[in-house]
Short mmCIF file of C-alpha atoms in Angstrom, two decimals:
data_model
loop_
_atom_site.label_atom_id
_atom_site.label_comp_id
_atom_site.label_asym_id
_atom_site.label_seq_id
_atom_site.Cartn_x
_atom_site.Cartn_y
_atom_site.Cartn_z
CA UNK A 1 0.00 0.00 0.00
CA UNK A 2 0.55 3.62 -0.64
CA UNK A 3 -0.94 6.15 1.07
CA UNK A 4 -2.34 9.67 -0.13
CA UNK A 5 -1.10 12.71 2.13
CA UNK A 6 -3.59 14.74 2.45
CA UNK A 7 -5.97 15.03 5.71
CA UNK A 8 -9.60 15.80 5.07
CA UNK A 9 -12.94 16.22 6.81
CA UNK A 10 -15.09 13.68 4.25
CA UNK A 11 -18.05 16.18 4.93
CA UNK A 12 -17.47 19.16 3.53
CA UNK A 13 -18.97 20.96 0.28
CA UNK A 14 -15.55 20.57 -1.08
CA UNK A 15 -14.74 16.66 -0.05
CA UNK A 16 -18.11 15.70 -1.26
CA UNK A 17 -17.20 17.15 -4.92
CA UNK A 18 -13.90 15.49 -4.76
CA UNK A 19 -11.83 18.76 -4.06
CA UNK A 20 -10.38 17.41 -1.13
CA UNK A 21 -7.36 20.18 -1.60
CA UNK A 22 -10.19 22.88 -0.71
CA UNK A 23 -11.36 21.20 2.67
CA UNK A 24 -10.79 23.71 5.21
CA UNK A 25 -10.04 21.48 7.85
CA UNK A 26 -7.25 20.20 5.63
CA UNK A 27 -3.47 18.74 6.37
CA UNK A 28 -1.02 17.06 5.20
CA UNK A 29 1.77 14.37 6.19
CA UNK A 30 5.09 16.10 6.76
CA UNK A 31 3.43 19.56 7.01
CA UNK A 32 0.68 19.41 9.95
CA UNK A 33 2.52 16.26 11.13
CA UNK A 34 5.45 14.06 11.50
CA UNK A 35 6.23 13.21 7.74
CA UNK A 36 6.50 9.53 6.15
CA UNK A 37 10.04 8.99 5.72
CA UNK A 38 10.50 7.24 9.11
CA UNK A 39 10.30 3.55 9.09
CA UNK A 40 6.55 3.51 10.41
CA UNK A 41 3.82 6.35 10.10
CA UNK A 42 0.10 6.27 11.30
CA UNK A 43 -2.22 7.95 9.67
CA UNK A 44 -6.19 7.99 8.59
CA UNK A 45 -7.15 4.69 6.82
CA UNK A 46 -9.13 7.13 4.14
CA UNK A 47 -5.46 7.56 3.10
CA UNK A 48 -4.81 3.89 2.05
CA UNK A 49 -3.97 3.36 -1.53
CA UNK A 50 -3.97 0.15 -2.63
CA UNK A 51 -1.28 -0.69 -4.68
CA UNK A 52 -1.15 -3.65 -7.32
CA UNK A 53 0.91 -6.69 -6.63
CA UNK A 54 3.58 -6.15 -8.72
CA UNK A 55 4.66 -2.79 -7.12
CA UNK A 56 6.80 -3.07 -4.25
CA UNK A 57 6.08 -1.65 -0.86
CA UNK A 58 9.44 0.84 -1.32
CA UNK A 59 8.06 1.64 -4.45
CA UNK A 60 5.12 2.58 -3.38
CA UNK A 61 6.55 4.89 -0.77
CA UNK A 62 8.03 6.90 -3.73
CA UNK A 63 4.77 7.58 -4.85
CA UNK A 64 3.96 10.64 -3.48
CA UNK A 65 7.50 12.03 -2.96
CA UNK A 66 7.42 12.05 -6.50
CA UNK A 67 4.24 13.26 -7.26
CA UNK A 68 5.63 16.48 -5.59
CA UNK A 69 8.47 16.83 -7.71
CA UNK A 70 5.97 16.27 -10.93
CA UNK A 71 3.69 18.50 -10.08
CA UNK A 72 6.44 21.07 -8.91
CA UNK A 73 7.52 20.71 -12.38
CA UNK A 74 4.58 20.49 -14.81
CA UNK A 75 3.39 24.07 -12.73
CA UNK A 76 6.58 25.99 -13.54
CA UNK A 77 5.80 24.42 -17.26
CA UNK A 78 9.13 22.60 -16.94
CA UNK A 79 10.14 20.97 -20.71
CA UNK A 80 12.97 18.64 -21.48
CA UNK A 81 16.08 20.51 -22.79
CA UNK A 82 16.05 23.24 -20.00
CA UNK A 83 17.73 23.46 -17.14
CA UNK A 84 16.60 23.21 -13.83
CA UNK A 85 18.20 24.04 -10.25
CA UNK A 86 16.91 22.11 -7.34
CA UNK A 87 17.64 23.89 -4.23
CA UNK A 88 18.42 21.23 -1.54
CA UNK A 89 19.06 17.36 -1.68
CA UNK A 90 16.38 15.93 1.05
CA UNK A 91 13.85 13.33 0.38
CA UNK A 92 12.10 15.48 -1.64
CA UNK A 93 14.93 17.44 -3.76
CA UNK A 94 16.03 14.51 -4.57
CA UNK A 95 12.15 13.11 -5.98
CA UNK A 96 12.36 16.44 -7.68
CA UNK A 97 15.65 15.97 -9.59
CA UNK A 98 14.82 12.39 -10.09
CA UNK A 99 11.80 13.64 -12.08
CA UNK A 100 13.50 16.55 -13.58
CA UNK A 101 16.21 14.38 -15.35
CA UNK A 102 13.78 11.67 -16.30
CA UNK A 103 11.85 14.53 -18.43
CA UNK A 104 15.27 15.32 -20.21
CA UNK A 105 15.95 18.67 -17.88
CA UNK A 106 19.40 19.56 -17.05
CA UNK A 107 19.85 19.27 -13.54
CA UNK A 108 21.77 21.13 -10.87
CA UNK A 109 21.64 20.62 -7.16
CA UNK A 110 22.51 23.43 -4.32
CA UNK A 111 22.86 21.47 -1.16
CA UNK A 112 24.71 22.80 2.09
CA UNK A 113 24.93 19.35 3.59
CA UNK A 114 27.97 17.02 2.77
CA UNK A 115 26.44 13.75 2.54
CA UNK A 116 23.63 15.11 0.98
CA UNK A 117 25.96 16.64 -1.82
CA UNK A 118 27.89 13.95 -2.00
CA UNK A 119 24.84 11.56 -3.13
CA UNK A 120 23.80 13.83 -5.59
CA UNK A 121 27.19 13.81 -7.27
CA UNK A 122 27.06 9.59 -6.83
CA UNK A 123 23.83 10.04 -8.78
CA UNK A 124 25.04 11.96 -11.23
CA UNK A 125 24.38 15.46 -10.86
CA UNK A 126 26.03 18.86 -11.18
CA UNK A 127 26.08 20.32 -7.49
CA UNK A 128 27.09 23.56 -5.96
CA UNK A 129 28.11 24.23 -2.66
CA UNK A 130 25.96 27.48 -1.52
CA UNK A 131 27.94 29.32 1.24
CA UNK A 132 25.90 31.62 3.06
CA UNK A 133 24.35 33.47 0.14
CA UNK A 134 20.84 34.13 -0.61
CA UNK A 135 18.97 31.37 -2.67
CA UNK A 136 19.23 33.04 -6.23
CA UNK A 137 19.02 29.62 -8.54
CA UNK A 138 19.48 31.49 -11.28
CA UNK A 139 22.57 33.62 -9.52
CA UNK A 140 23.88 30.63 -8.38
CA UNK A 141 23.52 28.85 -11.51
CA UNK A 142 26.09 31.28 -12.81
CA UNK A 143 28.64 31.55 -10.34
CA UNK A 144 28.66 27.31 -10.76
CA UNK A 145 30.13 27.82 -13.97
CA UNK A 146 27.32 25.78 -15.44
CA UNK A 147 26.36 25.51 -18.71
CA UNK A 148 23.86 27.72 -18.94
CA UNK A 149 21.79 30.37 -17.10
CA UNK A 150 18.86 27.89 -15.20
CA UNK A 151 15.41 28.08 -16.81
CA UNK A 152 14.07 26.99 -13.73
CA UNK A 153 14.58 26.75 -9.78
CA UNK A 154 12.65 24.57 -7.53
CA UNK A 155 13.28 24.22 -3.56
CA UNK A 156 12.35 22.29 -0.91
CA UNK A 157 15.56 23.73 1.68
CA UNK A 158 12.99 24.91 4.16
CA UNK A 159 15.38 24.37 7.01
CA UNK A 160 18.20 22.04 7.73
CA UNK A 161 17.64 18.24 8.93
CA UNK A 162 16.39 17.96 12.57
CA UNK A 163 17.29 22.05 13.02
CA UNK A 164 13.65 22.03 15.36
CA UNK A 165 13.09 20.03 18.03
CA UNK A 166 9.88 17.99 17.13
CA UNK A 167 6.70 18.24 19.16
CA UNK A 168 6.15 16.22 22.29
#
């Protein structure tokens, strides 16, 4: 199984017509809660999706991570042959570039953390170390001595790893 992230009421005007993203009492997994990357996660059973036989469980966990990065990409109108500059390497910077390279974007990842970086090199990609300067992808993509100016910039660096304490 799979499950979908988003918390909803069921009730609601908005539920009932399927626009679950317009339910006021709304949430998600990872934003109004823990997130799903630890090894087990509770959650709502409305958020089961079954998943056929032939997909793996850790497949399935990719599913939505993934989704993000898609749907990060198809809004910024992201088309293969441009480049792209993912700012940060976490779960899901690295969905993100994952997606962006499968779609034939050039990809180039800013990420402050060493073993983060150092997995995005192992996978292939162009990285820069950002030192203390403000997140300009398209600055940055330049001072990189890239190939090209970035046509895009997508981030996910909110904060660094485990920088909050998490609730009690």
């Amino acid at each position: 199984m799979s499950a979908d992230a988003c918390w909803r009421c069921e009730q609601c005007e908005a539920c009932l017509a399927g626009e679950y993203n317009r339910c006021a009492q709304s949430g998600s997994i990872g934003l109004a809660s823990d997130g799903a990357f630890a090894p087990l996660v509770r959650f709502p059973a409305y958020c089961v999706v079954p998943l056929a036989e032939e997909v793996s469980d850790r497949a399935g966990a990719l599913l939505e991570p993934l989704a993000v990065g898609l749907h990060a990409l198809d809004r910024v109108h992201a088309r293969a042959g441009e480049t792209v500059v993912v700012l940060g390497f976490g779960p899901i910077g690295a969905c993100t570039a994952e997606v962006a390279s499968a779609m034939g974007l050039d990809v180039l990842v800013s990420e402050p953390g060493p073993e983060r970086r150092a997995r995005a090199e192992e996978l292939g990609y162009a990285v820069h170390v950002p030192e203390g300067e403000k997140r300009d992808g398209h600055a940055l993509g330049a001072r990189a001595n890239w190939r090209r100016r970035p046509d895009r910039v997508w981030t996910r660096a909110a904060c660094p790893p485990r920088s909050r304490p998490r609730p009690t």
